[in-house]
mmCIF file of C-alpha atoms in Angstrom:
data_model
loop_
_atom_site.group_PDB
_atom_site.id
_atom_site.type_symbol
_atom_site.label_atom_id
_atom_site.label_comp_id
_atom_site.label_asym_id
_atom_site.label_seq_id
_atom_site.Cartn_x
_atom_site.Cartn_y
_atom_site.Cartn_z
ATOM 1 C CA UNK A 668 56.865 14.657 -0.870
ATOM 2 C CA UNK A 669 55.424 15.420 2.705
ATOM 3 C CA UNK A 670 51.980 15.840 3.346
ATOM 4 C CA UNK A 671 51.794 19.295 4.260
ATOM 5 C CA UNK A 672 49.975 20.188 7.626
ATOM 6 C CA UNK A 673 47.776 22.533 8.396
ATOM 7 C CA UNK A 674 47.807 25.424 10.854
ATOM 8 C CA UNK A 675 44.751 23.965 13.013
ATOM 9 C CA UNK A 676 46.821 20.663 13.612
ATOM 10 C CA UNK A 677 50.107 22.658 14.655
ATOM 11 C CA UNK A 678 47.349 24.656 16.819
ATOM 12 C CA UNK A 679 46.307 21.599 18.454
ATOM 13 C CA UNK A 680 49.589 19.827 18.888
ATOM 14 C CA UNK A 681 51.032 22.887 20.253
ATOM 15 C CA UNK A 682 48.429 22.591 22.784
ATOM 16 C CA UNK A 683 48.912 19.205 23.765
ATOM 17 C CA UNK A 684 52.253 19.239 24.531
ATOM 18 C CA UNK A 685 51.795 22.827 26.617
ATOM 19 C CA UNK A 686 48.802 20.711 28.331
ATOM 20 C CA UNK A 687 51.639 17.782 29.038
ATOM 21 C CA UNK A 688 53.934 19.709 30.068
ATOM 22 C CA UNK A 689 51.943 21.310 32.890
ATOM 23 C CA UNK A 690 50.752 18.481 33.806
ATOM 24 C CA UNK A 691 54.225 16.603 34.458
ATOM 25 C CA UNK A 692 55.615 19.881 35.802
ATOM 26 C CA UNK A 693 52.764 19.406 38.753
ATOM 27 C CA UNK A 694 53.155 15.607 39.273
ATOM 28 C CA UNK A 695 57.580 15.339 38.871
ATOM 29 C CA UNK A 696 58.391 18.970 39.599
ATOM 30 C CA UNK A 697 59.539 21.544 36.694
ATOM 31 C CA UNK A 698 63.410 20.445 37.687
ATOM 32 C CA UNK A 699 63.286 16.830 37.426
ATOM 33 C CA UNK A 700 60.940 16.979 33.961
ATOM 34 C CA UNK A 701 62.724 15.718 31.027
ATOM 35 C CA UNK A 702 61.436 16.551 27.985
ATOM 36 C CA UNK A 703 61.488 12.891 27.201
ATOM 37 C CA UNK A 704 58.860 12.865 29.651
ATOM 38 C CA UNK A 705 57.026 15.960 28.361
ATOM 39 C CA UNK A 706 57.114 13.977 24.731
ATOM 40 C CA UNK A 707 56.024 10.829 25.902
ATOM 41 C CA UNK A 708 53.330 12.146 27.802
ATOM 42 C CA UNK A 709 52.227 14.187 24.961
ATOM 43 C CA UNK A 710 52.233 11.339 22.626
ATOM 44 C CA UNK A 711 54.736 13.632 20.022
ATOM 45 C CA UNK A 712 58.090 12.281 19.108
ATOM 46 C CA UNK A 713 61.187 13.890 21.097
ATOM 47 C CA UNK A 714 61.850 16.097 17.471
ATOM 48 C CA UNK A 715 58.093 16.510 17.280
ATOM 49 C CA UNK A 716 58.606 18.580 20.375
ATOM 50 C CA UNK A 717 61.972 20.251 19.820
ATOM 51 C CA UNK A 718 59.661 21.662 16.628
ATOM 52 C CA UNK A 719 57.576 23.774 19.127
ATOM 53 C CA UNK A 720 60.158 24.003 22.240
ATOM 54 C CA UNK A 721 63.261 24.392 22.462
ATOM 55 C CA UNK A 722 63.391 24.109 26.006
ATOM 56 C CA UNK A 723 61.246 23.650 29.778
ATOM 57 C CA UNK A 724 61.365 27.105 29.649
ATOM 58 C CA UNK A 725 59.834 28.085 26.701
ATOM 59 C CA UNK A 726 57.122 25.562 27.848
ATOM 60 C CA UNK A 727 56.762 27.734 31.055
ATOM 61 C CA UNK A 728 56.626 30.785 28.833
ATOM 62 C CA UNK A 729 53.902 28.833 26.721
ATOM 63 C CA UNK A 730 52.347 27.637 30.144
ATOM 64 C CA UNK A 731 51.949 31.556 31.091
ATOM 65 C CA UNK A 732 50.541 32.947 28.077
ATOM 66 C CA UNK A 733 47.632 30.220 28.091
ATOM 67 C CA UNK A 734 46.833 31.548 31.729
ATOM 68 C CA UNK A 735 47.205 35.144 30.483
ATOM 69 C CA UNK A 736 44.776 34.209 28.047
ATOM 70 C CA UNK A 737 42.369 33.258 30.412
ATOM 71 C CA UNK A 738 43.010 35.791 32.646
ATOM 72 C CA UNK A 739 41.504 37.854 29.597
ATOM 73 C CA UNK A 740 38.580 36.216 29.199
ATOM 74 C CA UNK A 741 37.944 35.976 33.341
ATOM 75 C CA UNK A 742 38.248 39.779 33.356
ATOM 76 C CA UNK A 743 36.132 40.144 29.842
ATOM 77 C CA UNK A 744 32.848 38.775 31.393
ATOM 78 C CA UNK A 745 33.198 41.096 34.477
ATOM 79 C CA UNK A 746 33.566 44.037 32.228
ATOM 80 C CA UNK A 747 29.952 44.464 31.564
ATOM 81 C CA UNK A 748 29.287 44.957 34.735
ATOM 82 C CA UNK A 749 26.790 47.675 36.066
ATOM 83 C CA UNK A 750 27.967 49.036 39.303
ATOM 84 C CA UNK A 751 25.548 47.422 41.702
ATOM 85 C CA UNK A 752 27.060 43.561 40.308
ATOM 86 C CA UNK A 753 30.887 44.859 40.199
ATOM 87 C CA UNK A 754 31.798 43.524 44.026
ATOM 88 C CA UNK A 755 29.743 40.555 43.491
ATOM 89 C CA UNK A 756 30.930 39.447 40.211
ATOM 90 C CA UNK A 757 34.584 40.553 41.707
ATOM 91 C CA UNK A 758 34.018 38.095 44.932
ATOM 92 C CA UNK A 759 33.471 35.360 42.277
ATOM 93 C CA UNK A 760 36.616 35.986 40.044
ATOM 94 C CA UNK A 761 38.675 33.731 42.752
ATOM 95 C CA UNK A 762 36.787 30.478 42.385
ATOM 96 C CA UNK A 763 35.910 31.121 38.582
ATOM 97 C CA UNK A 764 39.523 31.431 38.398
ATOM 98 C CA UNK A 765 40.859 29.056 39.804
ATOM 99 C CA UNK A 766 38.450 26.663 38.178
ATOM 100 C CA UNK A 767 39.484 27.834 34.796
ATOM 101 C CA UNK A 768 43.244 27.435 35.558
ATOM 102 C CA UNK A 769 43.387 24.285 37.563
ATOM 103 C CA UNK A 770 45.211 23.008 40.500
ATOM 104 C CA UNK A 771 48.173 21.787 38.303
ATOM 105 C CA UNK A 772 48.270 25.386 37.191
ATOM 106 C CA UNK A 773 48.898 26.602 41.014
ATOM 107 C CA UNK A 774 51.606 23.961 41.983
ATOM 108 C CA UNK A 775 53.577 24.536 38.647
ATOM 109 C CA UNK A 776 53.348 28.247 39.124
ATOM 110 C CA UNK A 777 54.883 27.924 42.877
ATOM 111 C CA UNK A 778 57.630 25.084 41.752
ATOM 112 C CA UNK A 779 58.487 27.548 39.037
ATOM 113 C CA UNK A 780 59.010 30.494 41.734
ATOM 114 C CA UNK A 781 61.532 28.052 43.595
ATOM 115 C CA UNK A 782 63.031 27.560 40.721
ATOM 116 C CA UNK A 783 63.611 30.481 39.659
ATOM 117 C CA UNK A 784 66.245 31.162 42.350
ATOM 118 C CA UNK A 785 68.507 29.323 40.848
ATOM 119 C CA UNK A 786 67.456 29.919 37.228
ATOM 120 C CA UNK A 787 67.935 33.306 36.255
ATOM 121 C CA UNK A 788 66.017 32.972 32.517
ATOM 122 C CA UNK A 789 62.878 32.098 34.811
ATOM 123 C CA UNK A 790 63.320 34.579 37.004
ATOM 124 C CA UNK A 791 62.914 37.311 34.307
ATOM 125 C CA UNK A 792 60.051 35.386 32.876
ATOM 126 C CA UNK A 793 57.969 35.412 36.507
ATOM 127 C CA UNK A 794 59.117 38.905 36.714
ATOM 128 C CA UNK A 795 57.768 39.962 33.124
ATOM 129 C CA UNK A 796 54.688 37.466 33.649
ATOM 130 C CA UNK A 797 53.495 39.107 36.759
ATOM 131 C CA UNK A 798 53.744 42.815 35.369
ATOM 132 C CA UNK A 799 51.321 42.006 32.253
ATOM 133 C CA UNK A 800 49.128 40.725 34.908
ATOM 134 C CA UNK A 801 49.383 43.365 36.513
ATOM 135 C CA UNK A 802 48.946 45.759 33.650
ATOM 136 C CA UNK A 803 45.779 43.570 32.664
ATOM 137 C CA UNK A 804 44.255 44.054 35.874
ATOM 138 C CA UNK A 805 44.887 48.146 35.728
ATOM 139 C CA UNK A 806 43.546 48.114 32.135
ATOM 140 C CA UNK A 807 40.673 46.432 33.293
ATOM 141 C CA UNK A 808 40.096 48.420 36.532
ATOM 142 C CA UNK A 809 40.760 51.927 34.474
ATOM 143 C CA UNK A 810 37.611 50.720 32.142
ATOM 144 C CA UNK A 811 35.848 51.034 35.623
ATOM 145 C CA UNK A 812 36.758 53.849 36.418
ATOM 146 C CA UNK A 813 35.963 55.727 33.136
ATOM 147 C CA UNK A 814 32.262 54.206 34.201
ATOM 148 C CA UNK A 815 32.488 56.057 37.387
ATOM 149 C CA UNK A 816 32.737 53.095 39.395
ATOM 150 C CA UNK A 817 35.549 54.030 41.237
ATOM 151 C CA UNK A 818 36.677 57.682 42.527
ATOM 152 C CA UNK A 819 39.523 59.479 40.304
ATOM 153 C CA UNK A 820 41.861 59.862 42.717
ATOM 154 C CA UNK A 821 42.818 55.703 43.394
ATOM 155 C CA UNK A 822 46.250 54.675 42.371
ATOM 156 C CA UNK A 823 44.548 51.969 40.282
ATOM 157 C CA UNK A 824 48.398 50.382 39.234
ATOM 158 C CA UNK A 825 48.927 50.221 43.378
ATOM 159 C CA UNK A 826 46.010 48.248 43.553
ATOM 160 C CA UNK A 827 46.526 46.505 41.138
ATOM 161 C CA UNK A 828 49.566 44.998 41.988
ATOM 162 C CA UNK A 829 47.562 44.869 45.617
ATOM 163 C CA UNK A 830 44.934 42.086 43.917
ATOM 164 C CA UNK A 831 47.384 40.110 42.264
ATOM 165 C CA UNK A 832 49.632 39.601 45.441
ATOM 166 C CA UNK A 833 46.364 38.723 47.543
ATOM 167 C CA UNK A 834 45.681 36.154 44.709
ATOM 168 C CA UNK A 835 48.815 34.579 44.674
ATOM 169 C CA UNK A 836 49.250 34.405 48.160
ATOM 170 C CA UNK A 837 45.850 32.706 48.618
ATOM 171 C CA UNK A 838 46.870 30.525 46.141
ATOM 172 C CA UNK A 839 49.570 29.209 48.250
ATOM 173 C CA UNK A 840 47.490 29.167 51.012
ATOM 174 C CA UNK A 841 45.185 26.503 49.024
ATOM 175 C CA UNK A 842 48.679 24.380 47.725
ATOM 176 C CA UNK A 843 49.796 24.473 51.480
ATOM 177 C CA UNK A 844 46.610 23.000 52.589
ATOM 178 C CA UNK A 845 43.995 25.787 53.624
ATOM 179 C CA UNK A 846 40.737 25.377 53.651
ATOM 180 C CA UNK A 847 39.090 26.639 50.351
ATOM 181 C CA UNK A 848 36.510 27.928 52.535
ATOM 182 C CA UNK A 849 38.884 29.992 54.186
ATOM 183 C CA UNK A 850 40.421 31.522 50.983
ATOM 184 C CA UNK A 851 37.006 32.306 49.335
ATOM 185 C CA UNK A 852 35.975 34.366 52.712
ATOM 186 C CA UNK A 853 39.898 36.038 52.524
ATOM 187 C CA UNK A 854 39.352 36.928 48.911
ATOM 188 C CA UNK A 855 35.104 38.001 49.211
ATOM 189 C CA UNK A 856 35.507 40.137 52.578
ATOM 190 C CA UNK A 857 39.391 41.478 51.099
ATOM 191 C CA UNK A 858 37.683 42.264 47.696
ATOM 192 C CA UNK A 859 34.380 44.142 49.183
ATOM 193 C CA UNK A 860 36.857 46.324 51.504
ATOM 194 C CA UNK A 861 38.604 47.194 48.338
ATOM 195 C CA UNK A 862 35.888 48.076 46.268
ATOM 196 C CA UNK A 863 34.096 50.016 48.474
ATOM 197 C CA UNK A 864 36.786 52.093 49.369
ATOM 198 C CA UNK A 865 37.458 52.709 45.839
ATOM 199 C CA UNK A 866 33.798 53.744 45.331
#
């Protein structure tokens, strides 16, 4: 009879192998990962894996919901804010973010959109991925608004969907090479506009 495992160890070897997986995505590309090479660098057997994921793209889909997740908890801590900390705390999402996430996070995310030209499963998946975004980011900016942080009358969806395309795009900016610098002044000074006009 087989030693029967627990949920915490499926927990963690779920995680390593989404961890693996992200990580060869960024170093080999998403299209020329095997998921021999996902196993191996996992330390899981091949059927191990095949337990968990069926397939690169459910480990993309996996990938996703672990940066959803953070996304969450990024957005959580600015949700106590009192209205005079709101832009600052805002200004500071971008590098807190992108410190939480990674830079193997960025270039798997951009390989993925390539990708997904010729992959019509991931194209849905971006396409789903970046509307719960976007639907966190309304939920989270409607919470300010019930505090009066922002005026009634903002299409809070429109800028929603405003913030998360001035995120990704600076996000390429830093995989193509910008200065971090420069992308930390794009998001602050882009950001304080935003807010304020809100206000």
């Amino acid at each position: 009879m087989c030693p029967k495992v627990s949920a915490q160890y499926k927990i963690e070897v779920k995680g390593k192998i989404v961890e693996s997986a992200l990580i060869a995505f960024s170093k080999h590309g998403y299209d020329k990962t095997r998921m021999d090479d996902i196993a191996e660098a996992a330390k899981v057997s091949k059927g191990t894996l095949y337990l968990y994921f069926r397939s690169k793209e459910e480990l993309f889909y996996a990938i996703s919901e672990t940066n959803i997740l953070r996304l969450k908890e990024q957005l959580s801590t600015l949700m106590a804010t009192r209205k005079e900390e709101l832009v600052s705390n805002a200004e500071k999402f971008y590098e807190n973010f992108h410190n939480e996430t990674g830079q193997d996070f960025d270039k798997v995310f951009f390989e993925i959109i390539a990708e997904s030209s010729r992959n019509p499963k991931l194209k849905r998946m971006l396409y789903d991925h970046r509307l719960r975004i976007i639907d966190i980011v309304t939920e989270y900016l409607n919470l300010q608004m019930e505090k009066d942080l922002f005026a009634k009358d903002v299409d809070i969806k429109a800028i929603s969907a405003g913030l998360v395309s001035l995120f990704n795009g600076l996000s390429i900016s830093k995989v193509s090479g910008m200065s971090e610098f420069s992308n930390k002044q794009a998001w602050k000074e882009t950001i304080r506009a935003i807010f304020k006009g809100m206000s």
